[in-house]
Amino acid sequence: MDNCTYRYIIVYDNENNLIYAECIKWLIGEFDTDVEFVTRPEKLGEGLELQFISSKNSCHTIDVAKKELCIQGKSLKFTVNEKDFISKRYDQPFNPLIDRCSKVEIFAKDETVDFETRIWFRNKVLPFEKLKEITKVDLFRNSELLNTFLFYEPTRIIVNSYFLDKRKNIGSSEPRNLEITFIDEFNHFNNANYVINAFKDGSLLESINGSISETVNLNLRESPDELEIQIYNDGTLIYDQRYFYIKKIEIGATISSGAVKLKDGNYVEKYTTENFSVGE
């Protein structure tokens, strides 16, 4: 049995209908806490309440026949039940875990939002703003999360990548020698394999694969501007990351340099514009 905690966020109305809920199954490592608690309900307004739960046991139950999910007396009648995978790619629209890839199981009431729900939704501006302040969950921006329960199981693999030949001076050669290491935090993926793709201007520079037990050294013919790292365990994708390297930032600044007094006694501010870059 895994040593873990189930960490819940639940939002519900005054009839105990789940409006949004999520649970992260978090494996307990050396520096993690396994404290159990149930917070007092916090009123968000307009009949909505928020609660946090941390438990060593799962707190949700699923009645498959009735298609009903319950969390401590709060329920969601779902019509959709799907499994998906959340990556760390720059084009990933939603990742609540920020720095983790994760399996996710989705339970949702409907695939479409009807007219009455839209009206209800517009009346919840203040409660949803308060929810965002407390939890960072933005139901206005991610309205597809309305009437859903999301169950996350993060991939506990840390990937570190850095250039061994970092540029020391402006104008020196761009770095091309990458070192990549993998940390399997709980040794759950001893047979996992990686695929690494390096890109330049959208074109593939190099692609390599191997075991995550290795330290990877990439000596590329050109400096990459994108890197893609995927990890498979028994043929199943468990880690997927793609990101850009920022090599140059253009900055424009408007600087106030005092004021000039006009003949009519009014003052006009004097401004100068400066443009400069960082990198390259």
Short mmCIF file of C-alpha atoms in Angstrom, two decimals:
data_model
loop_
_atom_site.label_atom_id
_atom_site.label_comp_id
_atom_site.label_asym_id
_atom_site.label_seq_id
_atom_site.Cartn_x
_atom_site.Cartn_y
_atom_site.Cartn_z
CA MET A 1 0.00 0.00 0.00
CA ASP A 2 1.31 3.43 -0.96
CA ASN A 3 2.29 5.83 1.81
CA CYS A 4 0.32 8.83 0.59
CA THR A 5 -2.21 11.50 1.40
CA TYR A 6 -5.34 12.38 -0.54
CA ARG A 7 -5.58 16.17 -0.75
CA TYR A 8 -9.00 17.57 -1.62
CA ILE A 9 -10.44 20.91 -2.61
CA ILE A 10 -14.25 20.88 -2.71
CA VAL A 11 -16.69 23.62 -3.63
CA TYR A 12 -20.39 22.96 -3.09
CA ASP A 13 -23.74 24.75 -2.85
CA ASN A 14 -26.30 24.92 -0.04
CA GLU A 15 -27.94 21.71 -1.34
CA ASN A 16 -24.62 19.81 -1.07
CA ASN A 17 -24.15 19.61 -4.84
CA LEU A 18 -20.49 19.56 -5.85
CA ILE A 19 -19.72 22.57 -8.05
CA TYR A 20 -16.03 21.73 -8.38
CA ALA A 21 -13.74 19.28 -6.63
CA GLU A 22 -10.27 17.88 -7.07
CA CYS A 23 -8.07 15.36 -5.31
CA ILE A 24 -4.33 14.84 -5.61
CA LYS A 25 -2.95 11.48 -4.54
CA TRP A 26 0.41 12.62 -3.20
CA LEU A 27 3.07 10.07 -2.28
CA ILE A 28 4.85 10.97 0.94
CA GLY A 29 8.59 11.52 0.63
CA GLU A 30 11.26 12.53 3.10
CA PHE A 31 10.31 16.22 3.07
CA ASP A 32 6.52 15.85 2.71
CA THR A 33 3.94 16.15 5.46
CA ASP A 34 1.22 13.56 6.02
CA VAL A 35 -0.90 15.62 8.42
CA GLU A 36 -4.62 14.81 8.24
CA PHE A 37 -7.25 17.54 8.59
CA VAL A 38 -10.68 18.74 7.53
CA THR A 39 -11.11 22.51 7.47
CA ARG A 40 -14.23 24.32 8.55
CA PRO A 41 -16.37 25.32 5.56
CA GLU A 42 -15.53 28.79 4.27
CA LYS A 43 -18.40 30.79 2.84
CA LEU A 44 -17.65 32.12 -0.63
CA GLY A 45 -21.00 33.86 -1.02
CA GLU A 46 -24.12 33.20 -3.12
CA GLY A 47 -24.68 29.91 -1.29
CA LEU A 48 -21.27 28.42 -2.16
CA GLU A 49 -18.80 27.01 0.37
CA LEU A 50 -15.19 25.85 0.18
CA GLN A 51 -13.47 23.10 2.16
CA PHE A 52 -10.04 21.45 2.25
CA ILE A 53 -9.41 17.84 3.27
CA SER A 54 -6.17 15.92 3.77
CA SER A 55 -6.52 12.23 4.55
CA LYS A 56 -4.45 9.04 4.46
CA ASN A 57 -7.50 7.32 2.98
CA SER A 58 -9.60 8.18 -0.02
CA CYS A 59 -12.65 10.25 0.96
CA HIS A 60 -14.65 9.89 -2.25
CA THR A 61 -16.91 7.02 -3.26
CA ILE A 62 -18.28 6.19 -6.70
CA ASP A 63 -21.60 4.47 -7.38
CA VAL A 64 -21.11 3.25 -10.95
CA ALA A 65 -24.70 2.09 -11.36
CA LYS A 66 -26.17 5.44 -10.27
CA LYS A 67 -23.30 7.42 -11.82
CA GLU A 68 -22.91 9.36 -8.61
CA LEU A 69 -19.73 10.49 -6.84
CA CYS A 70 -19.82 11.51 -3.17
CA ILE A 71 -17.33 13.28 -0.90
CA GLN A 72 -18.43 13.38 2.73
CA GLY A 73 -22.09 14.00 1.93
CA LYS A 74 -21.52 16.23 -1.10
CA SER A 75 -22.48 14.64 -4.42
CA LEU A 76 -22.01 14.94 -8.16
CA LYS A 77 -24.22 13.18 -10.72
CA PHE A 78 -21.85 12.55 -13.60
CA THR A 79 -22.47 11.59 -17.22
CA VAL A 80 -18.84 11.73 -18.31
CA ASN A 81 -16.00 9.59 -16.96
CA GLU A 82 -12.69 9.79 -18.83
CA LYS A 83 -8.98 9.28 -18.22
CA ASP A 84 -6.37 11.66 -19.57
CA PHE A 85 -2.79 12.81 -19.12
CA ILE A 86 -1.56 16.30 -18.25
CA SER A 87 1.81 17.31 -19.66
CA LYS A 88 4.29 20.12 -18.96
CA ARG A 89 4.26 21.42 -22.53
CA TYR A 90 4.05 25.14 -23.20
CA ASP A 91 0.84 24.54 -25.17
CA GLN A 92 -0.86 22.64 -22.31
CA PRO A 93 -4.00 24.71 -21.54
CA PHE A 94 -4.37 23.71 -17.90
CA ASN A 95 -1.99 22.22 -15.37
CA PRO A 96 -2.94 22.63 -11.72
CA LEU A 97 0.28 20.93 -10.59
CA ILE A 98 2.54 23.45 -12.36
CA ASP A 99 5.76 21.41 -12.27
CA ARG A 100 4.37 17.88 -12.55
CA CYS A 101 3.01 15.64 -15.26
CA SER A 102 0.03 13.64 -14.08
CA LYS A 103 -2.56 11.03 -14.85
CA VAL A 104 -6.04 12.44 -14.33
CA GLU A 105 -9.46 10.83 -14.11
CA ILE A 106 -12.35 13.15 -14.92
CA PHE A 107 -15.92 12.93 -13.68
CA ALA A 108 -18.23 15.56 -15.19
CA LYS A 109 -21.93 16.33 -15.06
CA ASP A 110 -22.34 17.40 -18.68
CA GLU A 111 -20.21 17.99 -21.75
CA THR A 112 -22.17 21.15 -22.58
CA VAL A 113 -23.34 24.06 -20.44
CA ASP A 114 -27.05 24.84 -20.83
CA PHE A 115 -28.64 28.31 -20.76
CA GLU A 116 -29.78 28.11 -17.13
CA THR A 117 -26.27 27.13 -16.03
CA ARG A 118 -24.81 30.10 -17.92
CA ILE A 119 -27.16 32.47 -16.07
CA TRP A 120 -26.23 30.81 -12.75
CA PHE A 121 -22.57 31.11 -13.70
CA ARG A 122 -22.79 34.88 -14.34
CA ASN A 123 -24.30 35.40 -10.88
CA LYS A 124 -21.28 33.83 -9.19
CA VAL A 125 -18.69 36.49 -10.05
CA LEU A 126 -17.75 37.38 -6.47
CA PRO A 127 -17.67 33.80 -5.08
CA PHE A 128 -15.51 32.63 -7.99
CA GLU A 129 -13.14 35.56 -7.55
CA LYS A 130 -12.76 34.66 -3.88
CA LEU A 131 -12.19 31.01 -4.82
CA LYS A 132 -9.44 32.08 -7.23
CA GLU A 133 -7.75 34.20 -4.53
CA ILE A 134 -7.69 31.29 -2.09
CA THR A 135 -6.97 28.30 -4.35
CA LYS A 136 -5.79 29.75 -7.70
CA VAL A 137 -8.59 27.74 -9.34
CA ASP A 138 -10.18 30.04 -11.93
CA LEU A 139 -13.62 28.74 -12.87
CA PHE A 140 -14.27 31.76 -15.10
CA ARG A 141 -11.20 31.18 -17.22
CA ASN A 142 -11.62 27.38 -17.11
CA SER A 143 -15.41 27.08 -17.22
CA GLU A 144 -15.11 23.48 -18.43
CA LEU A 145 -14.21 22.62 -14.82
CA LEU A 146 -17.70 23.51 -13.63
CA ASN A 147 -19.52 20.46 -12.23
CA THR A 148 -16.43 18.26 -12.34
CA PHE A 149 -14.30 16.14 -10.04
CA LEU A 150 -10.66 15.62 -11.04
CA PHE A 151 -8.48 12.90 -9.54
CA TYR A 152 -4.74 13.42 -10.08
CA GLU A 153 -1.87 10.95 -9.73
CA PRO A 154 1.33 12.91 -10.44
CA THR A 155 4.40 11.29 -11.98
CA ARG A 156 7.09 11.64 -9.33
CA ILE A 157 10.06 11.96 -11.65
CA ILE A 158 12.30 15.04 -11.58
CA VAL A 159 14.15 15.93 -14.77
CA ASN A 160 17.13 18.30 -14.60
CA SER A 161 18.74 19.69 -17.74
CA TYR A 162 21.46 22.30 -18.10
CA PHE A 163 24.20 23.40 -20.48
CA LEU A 164 27.74 22.40 -19.59
CA ASP A 165 29.15 25.14 -21.85
CA LYS A 166 27.15 28.18 -20.75
CA ARG A 167 28.02 31.44 -22.46
CA LYS A 168 30.42 33.47 -20.36
CA ASN A 169 30.51 36.61 -22.49
CA ILE A 170 28.21 38.39 -24.91
CA GLY A 171 29.20 37.38 -28.43
CA SER A 172 30.71 34.03 -27.44
CA SER A 173 29.44 30.81 -29.02
CA GLU A 174 25.96 29.61 -28.09
CA PRO A 175 25.89 26.57 -25.77
CA ARG A 176 25.45 23.18 -27.43
CA ASN A 177 26.44 20.64 -24.76
CA LEU A 178 23.45 19.54 -22.67
CA GLU A 179 23.44 17.26 -19.64
CA ILE A 180 20.14 15.70 -18.55
CA THR A 181 19.51 13.63 -15.43
CA PHE A 182 16.43 11.83 -14.11
CA ILE A 183 15.42 11.35 -10.47
CA ASP A 184 12.84 8.61 -9.87
CA GLU A 185 11.74 9.77 -6.41
CA PHE A 186 10.21 6.47 -5.26
CA ASN A 187 11.92 4.00 -7.61
CA HIS A 188 8.60 3.14 -9.23
CA PHE A 189 9.88 3.31 -12.80
CA ASN A 190 13.02 1.17 -12.93
CA ASN A 191 12.30 0.08 -16.51
CA ALA A 192 11.24 3.48 -17.85
CA ASN A 193 12.81 4.88 -21.03
CA TYR A 194 13.24 8.43 -22.30
CA VAL A 195 12.96 10.04 -25.73
CA ILE A 196 14.68 13.42 -26.08
CA ASN A 197 14.20 15.69 -29.10
CA ALA A 198 16.16 18.92 -29.60
CA PHE A 199 14.83 21.55 -32.05
CA LYS A 200 16.18 24.63 -33.80
CA ASP A 201 13.79 26.98 -35.61
CA GLY A 202 11.15 24.25 -35.62
CA SER A 203 13.43 21.62 -37.20
CA LEU A 204 14.68 18.52 -35.41
CA LEU A 205 18.37 18.76 -34.51
CA GLU A 206 18.75 15.41 -32.79
CA SER A 207 16.67 12.63 -31.23
CA ILE A 208 17.98 10.06 -28.75
CA ASN A 209 16.47 7.47 -26.43
CA GLY A 210 17.59 5.30 -23.53
CA SER A 211 16.98 4.35 -19.90
CA ILE A 212 16.23 7.02 -17.27
CA SER A 213 18.92 5.38 -15.11
CA GLU A 214 21.46 7.02 -17.45
CA THR A 215 22.96 10.50 -17.38
CA VAL A 216 22.40 11.95 -20.85
CA ASN A 217 25.03 14.09 -22.58
CA LEU A 218 24.00 15.80 -25.80
CA ASN A 219 26.67 17.49 -27.89
CA LEU A 220 24.60 19.17 -30.58
CA ARG A 221 25.82 20.66 -33.85
CA GLU A 222 23.81 23.84 -33.09
CA SER A 223 22.38 25.44 -29.99
CA PRO A 224 18.72 24.35 -29.58
CA ASP A 225 15.84 26.72 -28.97
CA GLU A 226 13.39 23.98 -27.90
CA LEU A 227 13.72 20.73 -25.98
CA GLU A 228 11.19 17.92 -25.73
CA ILE A 229 11.52 15.17 -23.10
CA GLN A 230 9.16 12.20 -22.95
CA ILE A 231 9.30 9.19 -20.61
CA TYR A 232 7.51 5.89 -21.21
CA ASN A 233 6.93 3.11 -18.69
CA ASP A 234 5.97 -0.21 -20.27
CA GLY A 235 4.88 1.69 -23.38
CA THR A 236 2.70 4.20 -21.50
CA LEU A 237 3.54 7.91 -21.55
CA ILE A 238 4.16 9.08 -17.96
CA TYR A 239 6.16 12.29 -18.54
CA ASP A 240 5.89 14.81 -21.38
CA GLN A 241 7.65 18.18 -21.36
CA ARG A 242 8.47 20.67 -24.11
CA TYR A 243 9.84 24.14 -23.53
CA PHE A 244 11.67 27.05 -25.17
CA TYR A 245 15.06 28.44 -24.29
CA ILE A 246 14.91 32.22 -23.88
CA LYS A 247 18.10 33.59 -25.40
CA LYS A 248 17.29 37.26 -25.79
CA ILE A 249 14.81 39.71 -24.24
CA GLU A 250 14.05 43.08 -25.85
CA ILE A 251 13.11 45.79 -23.34
CA GLY A 252 11.62 49.20 -24.04
CA ALA A 253 11.43 51.77 -21.24
CA THR A 254 9.96 55.25 -20.98
CA ILE A 255 11.86 57.37 -18.45
CA SER A 256 10.60 60.57 -16.86
CA SER A 257 13.26 63.30 -16.81
CA GLY A 258 11.53 66.15 -15.04
CA ALA A 259 9.06 68.76 -16.24
CA VAL A 260 9.09 72.00 -18.24
CA LYS A 261 7.06 75.03 -17.09
CA LEU A 262 5.04 76.65 -19.87
CA LYS A 263 4.26 80.36 -20.19
CA ASP A 264 0.72 79.78 -18.98
CA GLY A 265 2.07 78.30 -15.74
CA ASN A 266 1.27 74.67 -16.54
CA TYR A 267 3.89 71.92 -16.47
CA VAL A 268 4.62 69.29 -19.11
CA GLU A 269 6.49 66.12 -18.23
CA LYS A 270 9.62 65.31 -20.22
CA TYR A 271 10.13 61.68 -21.25
CA THR A 272 12.87 59.78 -23.00
CA THR A 273 12.60 56.31 -24.52
CA GLU A 274 15.32 53.70 -24.09
CA ASN A 275 15.51 50.36 -25.90
CA PHE A 276 17.97 47.62 -24.87
CA SER A 277 18.28 43.86 -24.89
CA VAL A 278 19.39 41.17 -22.44
CA GLY A 279 21.20 38.17 -23.89
CA GLU A 280 23.05 37.48 -27.13
#
